[in-house]
Amino acid sequence: MGVIFWFSSRTATESTEQSNIIVEWLISLFGESELWVFIVRKSAHALEFTGLAMLLSFALYFSRGKRSLLLSVFITSVYAVTDEVHQLFVEGRSCEFRDWVIDTAGAVIGAIAFSVILAIINAIIDKKEEK
């Protein structure tokens, strides 16, 4: 959450400069397109919240002893709302419903990724116990 808060605290100019590094790389590979800016900026939103939901899923699993995917998605989505509101107070940034939807979709992906990783870990443990 601290990392997300830090990224959201960056002004629009600082955020654009950071994104442009990846945008310029994509342009060098695939050619000029305004679509690259959109893809990079929105992918960053989704990935931040994918990571948060994965971490929350692991924390809830190890603290409660059971999967709590809906709870981790809910907490992450609520934090995404606070993140969008926070951006209202940062120069050049805005609060956008679309970004919240993207953030929440990232949370769902993170919870699913957690389930896949946990299933793989459990399969490895089960296989070792069979020996």
CSV table of N, CA and C in Angstrom, one decimal:
chain,number,residue,atom,x,y,z
A,1,MET,N,0.8,-1.2,0.0
A,1,MET,CA,0.0,0.0,0.0
A,1,MET,C,0.9,1.3,0.0
A,2,GLY,N,2.0,1.2,0.7
A,2,GLY,CA,2.9,2.3,0.7
A,2,GLY,C,3.5,2.6,-0.6
A,3,VAL,N,3.8,1.6,-1.4
A,3,VAL,CA,4.4,1.8,-2.7
A,3,VAL,C,3.3,2.4,-3.7
A,4,ILE,N,2.1,1.9,-3.6
A,4,ILE,CA,1.0,2.5,-4.4
A,4,ILE,C,0.8,3.9,-4.0
A,5,PHE,N,0.8,4.2,-2.7
A,5,PHE,CA,0.6,5.6,-2.3
A,5,PHE,C,1.7,6.5,-2.8
A,6,TRP,N,3.0,6.0,-2.8
A,6,TRP,CA,4.1,6.7,-3.3
A,6,TRP,C,3.9,7.0,-4.8
A,7,PHE,N,3.6,6.0,-5.6
A,7,PHE,CA,3.3,6.2,-7.0
A,7,PHE,C,2.2,7.2,-7.3
A,8,SER,N,1.2,7.1,-6.5
A,8,SER,CA,0.0,8.1,-6.6
A,8,SER,C,0.4,9.5,-6.2
A,9,SER,N,1.4,9.6,-5.4
A,9,SER,CA,1.8,11.0,-4.9
A,9,SER,C,2.6,11.7,-5.9
A,10,ARG,N,3.1,11.0,-7.0
A,10,ARG,CA,3.9,11.7,-8.0
A,10,ARG,C,3.0,12.6,-8.9
A,11,THR,N,3.5,13.7,-9.2
A,11,THR,CA,2.7,14.6,-10.1
A,11,THR,C,2.5,14.0,-11.4
A,12,ALA,N,1.5,14.6,-12.2
A,12,ALA,CA,1.3,14.1,-13.5
A,12,ALA,C,2.5,14.1,-14.4
A,13,THR,N,3.3,15.2,-14.2
A,13,THR,CA,4.5,15.3,-15.0
A,13,THR,C,5.5,14.2,-14.7
A,14,GLU,N,5.7,13.9,-13.4
A,14,GLU,CA,6.6,12.9,-12.9
A,14,GLU,C,6.2,11.5,-13.3
A,15,SER,N,4.9,11.3,-13.2
A,15,SER,CA,4.3,10.0,-13.6
A,15,SER,C,4.5,9.8,-15.1
A,16,THR,N,4.2,10.8,-15.9
A,16,THR,CA,4.4,10.7,-17.4
A,16,THR,C,5.8,10.4,-17.8
A,17,GLU,N,6.7,11.1,-17.1
A,17,GLU,CA,8.2,10.9,-17.4
A,17,GLU,C,8.5,9.4,-17.1
A,18,GLN,N,8.0,8.9,-16.0
A,18,GLN,CA,8.3,7.5,-15.7
A,18,GLN,C,7.7,6.5,-16.7
A,19,SER,N,6.5,6.8,-17.1
A,19,SER,CA,5.8,5.9,-18.1
A,19,SER,C,6.5,6.0,-19.4
A,20,ASN,N,6.9,7.2,-19.8
A,20,ASN,CA,7.5,7.4,-21.1
A,20,ASN,C,8.7,6.5,-21.4
A,21,ILE,N,9.4,6.1,-20.3
A,21,ILE,CA,10.6,5.2,-20.5
A,21,ILE,C,10.1,3.9,-21.2
A,22,ILE,N,9.0,3.4,-20.7
A,22,ILE,CA,8.5,2.1,-21.3
A,22,ILE,C,7.8,2.4,-22.6
A,23,VAL,N,7.1,3.5,-22.7
A,23,VAL,CA,6.4,3.8,-24.0
A,23,VAL,C,7.4,4.0,-25.1
A,24,GLU,N,8.5,4.7,-24.8
A,24,GLU,CA,9.5,4.9,-25.9
A,24,GLU,C,10.1,3.5,-26.3
A,25,TRP,N,10.3,2.6,-25.3
A,25,TRP,CA,10.8,1.3,-25.7
A,25,TRP,C,9.9,0.5,-26.6
A,26,LEU,N,8.6,0.6,-26.2
A,26,LEU,CA,7.5,-0.1,-27.1
A,26,LEU,C,7.5,0.5,-28.5
A,27,ILE,N,7.6,1.9,-28.5
A,27,ILE,CA,7.6,2.5,-29.9
A,27,ILE,C,8.8,2.1,-30.7
A,28,SER,N,10.0,1.9,-30.0
A,28,SER,CA,11.1,1.4,-30.8
A,28,SER,C,11.0,0.0,-31.3
A,29,LEU,N,10.2,-0.8,-30.6
A,29,LEU,CA,10.0,-2.2,-31.0
A,29,LEU,C,8.8,-2.3,-32.0
A,30,PHE,N,7.7,-1.6,-31.8
A,30,PHE,CA,6.5,-1.8,-32.6
A,30,PHE,C,6.0,-0.6,-33.4
A,31,GLY,N,6.7,0.5,-33.3
A,31,GLY,CA,6.3,1.7,-34.0
A,31,GLY,C,5.4,2.6,-33.2
A,32,GLU,N,5.2,3.8,-33.8
A,32,GLU,CA,4.5,4.9,-33.1
A,32,GLU,C,3.0,4.6,-33.0
A,33,SER,N,2.5,4.8,-31.8
A,33,SER,CA,1.0,4.7,-31.6
A,33,SER,C,0.7,5.3,-30.2
A,34,GLU,N,-0.4,6.1,-30.2
A,34,GLU,CA,-0.8,6.7,-28.9
A,34,GLU,C,-1.4,5.6,-28.0
A,35,LEU,N,-1.7,4.5,-28.5
A,35,LEU,CA,-2.2,3.4,-27.7
A,35,LEU,C,-1.2,2.9,-26.7
A,36,TRP,N,0.1,3.1,-27.0
A,36,TRP,CA,1.1,2.6,-26.0
A,36,TRP,C,1.0,3.3,-24.7
A,37,VAL,N,0.7,4.6,-24.7
A,37,VAL,CA,0.6,5.4,-23.5
A,37,VAL,C,-0.5,4.9,-22.6
A,38,PHE,N,-1.7,4.6,-23.3
A,38,PHE,CA,-2.8,4.1,-22.6
A,38,PHE,C,-2.5,2.7,-22.0
A,39,ILE,N,-1.9,1.8,-22.8
A,39,ILE,CA,-1.6,0.5,-22.3
A,39,ILE,C,-0.6,0.5,-21.1
A,40,VAL,N,0.4,1.3,-21.2
A,40,VAL,CA,1.4,1.3,-20.2
A,40,VAL,C,0.8,1.9,-18.9
A,41,ARG,N,0.1,3.0,-19.0
A,41,ARG,CA,-0.4,3.6,-17.8
A,41,ARG,C,-1.5,2.8,-17.1
A,42,LYS,N,-2.3,2.2,-17.9
A,42,LYS,CA,-3.4,1.3,-17.3
A,42,LYS,C,-2.9,0.0,-16.8
A,43,SER,N,-1.9,-0.6,-17.5
A,43,SER,CA,-1.2,-1.8,-17.0
A,43,SER,C,-0.5,-1.6,-15.7
A,44,ALA,N,0.0,-0.4,-15.5
A,44,ALA,CA,0.7,-0.1,-14.2
A,44,ALA,C,-0.4,-0.1,-13.1
A,45,HIS,N,-1.5,0.5,-13.4
A,45,HIS,CA,-2.6,0.4,-12.4
A,45,HIS,C,-2.9,-1.0,-12.0
A,46,ALA,N,-3.2,-1.8,-13.0
A,46,ALA,CA,-3.6,-3.2,-12.8
A,46,ALA,C,-2.5,-4.0,-12.0
A,47,LEU,N,-1.3,-3.8,-12.4
A,47,LEU,CA,-0.2,-4.6,-11.8
A,47,LEU,C,0.0,-4.2,-10.4
A,48,GLU,N,-0.1,-2.9,-10.0
A,48,GLU,CA,0.1,-2.5,-8.6
A,48,GLU,C,-1.0,-3.3,-7.7
A,49,PHE,N,-2.2,-3.3,-8.2
A,49,PHE,CA,-3.2,-3.9,-7.4
A,49,PHE,C,-3.3,-5.4,-7.5
A,50,THR,N,-2.7,-6.0,-8.6
A,50,THR,CA,-2.5,-7.4,-8.7
A,50,THR,C,-1.6,-7.8,-7.5
A,51,GLY,N,-0.5,-7.1,-7.4
A,51,GLY,CA,0.5,-7.4,-6.4
A,51,GLY,C,-0.1,-7.3,-5.0
A,52,LEU,N,-0.8,-6.2,-4.8
A,52,LEU,CA,-1.4,-6.0,-3.4
A,52,LEU,C,-2.4,-7.1,-3.1
A,53,ALA,N,-3.2,-7.5,-4.0
A,53,ALA,CA,-4.2,-8.6,-3.7
A,53,ALA,C,-3.5,-9.9,-3.5
A,54,MET,N,-2.4,-10.2,-4.2
A,54,MET,CA,-1.7,-11.4,-4.0
A,54,MET,C,-1.1,-11.4,-2.6
A,55,LEU,N,-0.5,-10.3,-2.2
A,55,LEU,CA,0.1,-10.2,-0.9
A,55,LEU,C,-0.9,-10.3,0.2
A,56,LEU,N,-2.1,-9.7,0.0
A,56,LEU,CA,-3.2,-9.7,1.0
A,56,LEU,C,-3.7,-11.2,1.1
A,57,SER,N,-3.8,-11.8,-0.1
A,57,SER,CA,-4.3,-13.2,-0.1
A,57,SER,C,-3.4,-14.1,0.7
A,58,PHE,N,-2.1,-14.0,0.5
A,58,PHE,CA,-1.1,-14.8,1.3
A,58,PHE,C,-1.2,-14.5,2.8
A,59,ALA,N,-1.3,-13.2,3.1
A,59,ALA,CA,-1.3,-12.8,4.5
A,59,ALA,C,-2.6,-13.3,5.2
A,60,LEU,N,-3.7,-13.2,4.5
A,60,LEU,CA,-5.0,-13.7,5.1
A,60,LEU,C,-5.0,-15.2,5.2
A,61,TYR,N,-4.4,-15.9,4.2
A,61,TYR,CA,-4.3,-17.3,4.2
A,61,TYR,C,-3.5,-17.8,5.4
A,62,PHE,N,-2.3,-17.2,5.6
A,62,PHE,CA,-1.4,-17.7,6.7
A,62,PHE,C,-1.9,-17.2,8.1
A,63,SER,N,-2.7,-16.1,8.1
A,63,SER,CA,-3.1,-15.7,9.4
A,63,SER,C,-4.5,-16.3,9.8
A,64,ARG,N,-5.3,-16.7,8.8
A,64,ARG,CA,-6.6,-17.3,9.1
A,64,ARG,C,-6.6,-18.8,8.9
A,65,GLY,N,-5.6,-19.3,8.1
A,65,GLY,CA,-5.6,-20.7,7.9
A,65,GLY,C,-6.6,-21.2,6.8
A,66,LYS,N,-7.1,-20.2,6.0
A,66,LYS,CA,-8.0,-20.6,4.9
A,66,LYS,C,-7.9,-19.5,3.9
A,67,ARG,N,-8.4,-19.9,2.7
A,67,ARG,CA,-8.4,-18.9,1.6
A,67,ARG,C,-9.5,-17.8,1.9
A,68,SER,N,-9.1,-16.6,1.6
A,68,SER,CA,-10.0,-15.5,1.8
A,68,SER,C,-10.0,-14.6,0.5
A,69,LEU,N,-10.2,-15.2,-0.6
A,69,LEU,CA,-10.0,-14.5,-1.9
A,69,LEU,C,-11.0,-13.3,-2.0
A,70,LEU,N,-12.2,-13.5,-1.7
A,70,LEU,CA,-13.2,-12.3,-1.8
A,70,LEU,C,-12.8,-11.2,-0.8
A,71,LEU,N,-12.3,-11.6,0.4
A,71,LEU,CA,-11.9,-10.5,1.3
A,71,LEU,C,-10.7,-9.8,0.8
A,72,SER,N,-9.8,-10.5,0.2
A,72,SER,CA,-8.6,-9.8,-0.3
A,72,SER,C,-8.9,-8.9,-1.5
A,73,VAL,N,-9.8,-9.3,-2.3
A,73,VAL,CA,-10.3,-8.5,-3.4
A,73,VAL,C,-11.1,-7.3,-2.9
A,74,PHE,N,-11.9,-7.5,-1.9
A,74,PHE,CA,-12.7,-6.4,-1.3
A,74,PHE,C,-11.8,-5.3,-0.7
A,75,ILE,N,-10.8,-5.8,0.1
A,75,ILE,CA,-9.9,-4.8,0.7
A,75,ILE,C,-9.1,-4.1,-0.3
A,76,THR,N,-8.6,-4.8,-1.3
A,76,THR,CA,-7.8,-4.1,-2.4
A,76,THR,C,-8.7,-3.1,-3.1
A,77,SER,N,-9.9,-3.5,-3.4
A,77,SER,CA,-10.8,-2.6,-4.1
A,77,SER,C,-11.1,-1.3,-3.3
A,78,VAL,N,-11.4,-1.5,-2.0
A,78,VAL,CA,-11.6,-0.3,-1.2
A,78,VAL,C,-10.4,0.5,-1.1
A,79,TYR,N,-9.2,-0.1,-1.1
A,79,TYR,CA,-7.9,0.7,-1.1
A,79,TYR,C,-7.8,1.5,-2.4
A,80,ALA,N,-8.3,0.8,-3.5
A,80,ALA,CA,-8.2,1.5,-4.8
A,80,ALA,C,-9.1,2.7,-4.8
A,81,VAL,N,-10.2,2.7,-4.2
A,81,VAL,CA,-11.1,3.9,-4.0
A,81,VAL,C,-10.3,5.0,-3.3
A,82,THR,N,-9.7,4.7,-2.2
A,82,THR,CA,-8.9,5.7,-1.5
A,82,THR,C,-7.8,6.2,-2.3
A,83,ASP,N,-7.2,5.4,-3.1
A,83,ASP,CA,-6.1,5.8,-4.0
A,83,ASP,C,-6.6,6.8,-5.0
A,84,GLU,N,-7.7,6.5,-5.6
A,84,GLU,CA,-8.3,7.5,-6.6
A,84,GLU,C,-8.6,8.8,-5.9
A,85,VAL,N,-9.2,8.8,-4.7
A,85,VAL,CA,-9.5,10.0,-4.0
A,85,VAL,C,-8.2,10.8,-3.7
A,86,HIS,N,-7.2,10.0,-3.2
A,86,HIS,CA,-5.9,10.7,-2.9
A,86,HIS,C,-5.3,11.4,-4.1
A,87,GLN,N,-5.6,10.9,-5.3
A,87,GLN,CA,-5.0,11.5,-6.5
A,87,GLN,C,-5.7,12.9,-6.8
A,88,LEU,N,-6.9,13.1,-6.2
A,88,LEU,CA,-7.5,14.4,-6.4
A,88,LEU,C,-6.6,15.6,-5.8
A,89,PHE,N,-5.8,15.2,-4.9
A,89,PHE,CA,-5.0,16.2,-4.2
A,89,PHE,C,-3.6,16.3,-4.7
A,90,VAL,N,-3.3,15.6,-5.8
A,90,VAL,CA,-1.9,15.6,-6.4
A,90,VAL,C,-2.0,16.4,-7.7
A,91,GLU,N,-1.0,17.3,-7.9
A,91,GLU,CA,-1.0,18.2,-9.1
A,91,GLU,C,-1.1,17.4,-10.4
A,92,GLY,N,-2.1,17.7,-11.2
A,92,GLY,CA,-2.3,17.1,-12.5
A,92,GLY,C,-2.9,15.8,-12.5
A,93,ARG,N,-3.2,15.2,-11.4
A,93,ARG,CA,-3.8,13.9,-11.3
A,93,ARG,C,-5.3,14.0,-11.1
A,94,SER,N,-6.1,12.9,-11.3
A,94,SER,CA,-7.5,12.9,-11.2
A,94,SER,C,-8.0,11.6,-10.6
A,95,CYS,N,-9.3,11.7,-10.2
A,95,CYS,CA,-10.0,10.5,-9.7
A,95,CYS,C,-10.8,10.0,-10.8
A,96,GLU,N,-10.6,8.7,-11.2
A,96,GLU,CA,-11.3,8.2,-12.4
A,96,GLU,C,-12.0,6.9,-12.0
A,97,PHE,N,-13.2,6.7,-12.3
A,97,PHE,CA,-14.0,5.5,-12.1
A,97,PHE,C,-13.3,4.3,-12.9
A,98,ARG,N,-12.9,4.6,-14.1
A,98,ARG,CA,-12.3,3.6,-15.0
A,98,ARG,C,-11.0,3.1,-14.3
A,99,ASP,N,-10.2,3.9,-13.7
A,99,ASP,CA,-9.0,3.4,-13.0
A,99,ASP,C,-9.4,2.5,-11.8
A,100,TRP,N,-10.4,2.8,-11.1
A,100,TRP,CA,-10.9,2.0,-10.0
A,100,TRP,C,-11.3,0.6,-10.6
A,101,VAL,N,-12.0,0.6,-11.7
A,101,VAL,CA,-12.4,-0.7,-12.3
A,101,VAL,C,-11.1,-1.5,-12.7
A,102,ILE,N,-10.2,-0.8,-13.3
A,102,ILE,CA,-8.9,-1.5,-13.7
A,102,ILE,C,-8.2,-2.0,-12.5
A,103,ASP,N,-8.1,-1.2,-11.4
A,103,ASP,CA,-7.5,-1.6,-10.2
A,103,ASP,C,-8.2,-2.9,-9.6
A,104,THR,N,-9.5,-2.9,-9.6
A,104,THR,CA,-10.2,-4.0,-9.0
A,104,THR,C,-10.1,-5.2,-9.9
A,105,ALA,N,-10.0,-5.0,-11.2
A,105,ALA,CA,-9.7,-6.2,-12.1
A,105,ALA,C,-8.3,-6.7,-11.8
A,106,GLY,N,-7.4,-5.9,-11.5
A,106,GLY,CA,-6.1,-6.3,-11.1
A,106,GLY,C,-6.1,-7.1,-9.8
A,107,ALA,N,-7.0,-6.7,-8.9
A,107,ALA,CA,-7.1,-7.4,-7.6
A,107,ALA,C,-7.7,-8.8,-7.9
A,108,VAL,N,-8.6,-8.9,-8.7
A,108,VAL,CA,-9.2,-10.3,-9.1
A,108,VAL,C,-8.1,-11.1,-9.7
A,109,ILE,N,-7.3,-10.6,-10.6
A,109,ILE,CA,-6.2,-11.4,-11.2
A,109,ILE,C,-5.2,-11.8,-10.1
A,110,GLY,N,-4.9,-10.9,-9.1
A,110,GLY,CA,-4.0,-11.2,-8.0
A,110,GLY,C,-4.5,-12.3,-7.2
A,111,ALA,N,-5.8,-12.3,-6.9
A,111,ALA,CA,-6.4,-13.4,-6.1
A,111,ALA,C,-6.4,-14.7,-6.8
A,112,ILE,N,-6.6,-14.7,-8.1
A,112,ILE,CA,-6.6,-15.9,-8.9
A,112,ILE,C,-5.1,-16.4,-9.0
A,113,ALA,N,-4.2,-15.5,-9.2
A,113,ALA,CA,-2.8,-15.9,-9.2
A,113,ALA,C,-2.3,-16.5,-7.9
A,114,PHE,N,-2.8,-16.0,-6.7
A,114,PHE,CA,-2.5,-16.6,-5.4
A,114,PHE,C,-3.0,-18.0,-5.4
A,115,SER,N,-4.3,-18.2,-5.9
A,115,SER,CA,-4.9,-19.6,-5.8
A,115,SER,C,-4.0,-20.6,-6.7
A,116,VAL,N,-3.6,-20.1,-7.8
A,116,VAL,CA,-2.7,-21.0,-8.7
A,116,VAL,C,-1.4,-21.3,-8.0
A,117,ILE,N,-0.8,-20.3,-7.4
A,117,ILE,CA,0.5,-20.5,-6.7
A,117,ILE,C,0.3,-21.4,-5.5
A,118,LEU,N,-0.7,-21.2,-4.8
A,118,LEU,CA,-1.0,-22.1,-3.6
A,118,LEU,C,-1.3,-23.5,-4.1
A,119,ALA,N,-2.0,-23.7,-5.1
A,119,ALA,CA,-2.3,-25.0,-5.6
A,119,ALA,C,-1.0,-25.7,-6.1
A,120,ILE,N,-0.1,-25.0,-6.7
A,120,ILE,CA,1.2,-25.5,-7.1
A,120,ILE,C,2.0,-25.9,-5.9
A,121,ILE,N,2.1,-25.0,-4.9
A,121,ILE,CA,2.8,-25.3,-3.7
A,121,ILE,C,2.3,-26.6,-3.0
A,122,ASN,N,0.9,-26.6,-2.9
A,122,ASN,CA,0.3,-27.8,-2.2
A,122,ASN,C,0.6,-29.1,-3.0
A,123,ALA,N,0.6,-29.0,-4.3
A,123,ALA,CA,0.8,-30.2,-5.1
A,123,ALA,C,2.3,-30.7,-4.9
A,124,ILE,N,3.2,-29.8,-4.8
A,124,ILE,CA,4.6,-30.1,-4.6
A,124,ILE,C,4.8,-30.7,-3.2
A,125,ILE,N,4.1,-30.2,-2.2
A,125,ILE,CA,4.1,-30.7,-0.8
A,125,ILE,C,3.5,-32.1,-0.8
A,126,ASP,N,2.4,-32.3,-1.4
A,126,ASP,CA,1.7,-33.6,-1.5
A,126,ASP,C,2.6,-34.6,-2.1
A,127,LYS,N,3.3,-34.2,-3.2
A,127,LYS,CA,4.1,-35.2,-3.9
A,127,LYS,C,5.3,-35.6,-3.1
A,128,LYS,N,5.9,-34.7,-2.3
A,128,LYS,CA,7.0,-35.0,-1.4
A,128,LYS,C,6.6,-35.9,-0.3
A,129,GLU,N,5.4,-35.7,0.2
A,129,GLU,CA,4.9,-36.5,1.3
A,129,GLU,C,4.6,-37.9,0.9
A,130,GLU,N,4.3,-38.1,-0.4
A,130,GLU,CA,4.0,-39.5,-0.9
A,130,GLU,C,5.3,-40.3,-1.0
A,131,LYS,N,6.4,-39.7,-1.0
A,131,LYS,CA,7.7,-40.4,-1.2
A,131,LYS,C,8.1,-41.0,0.1
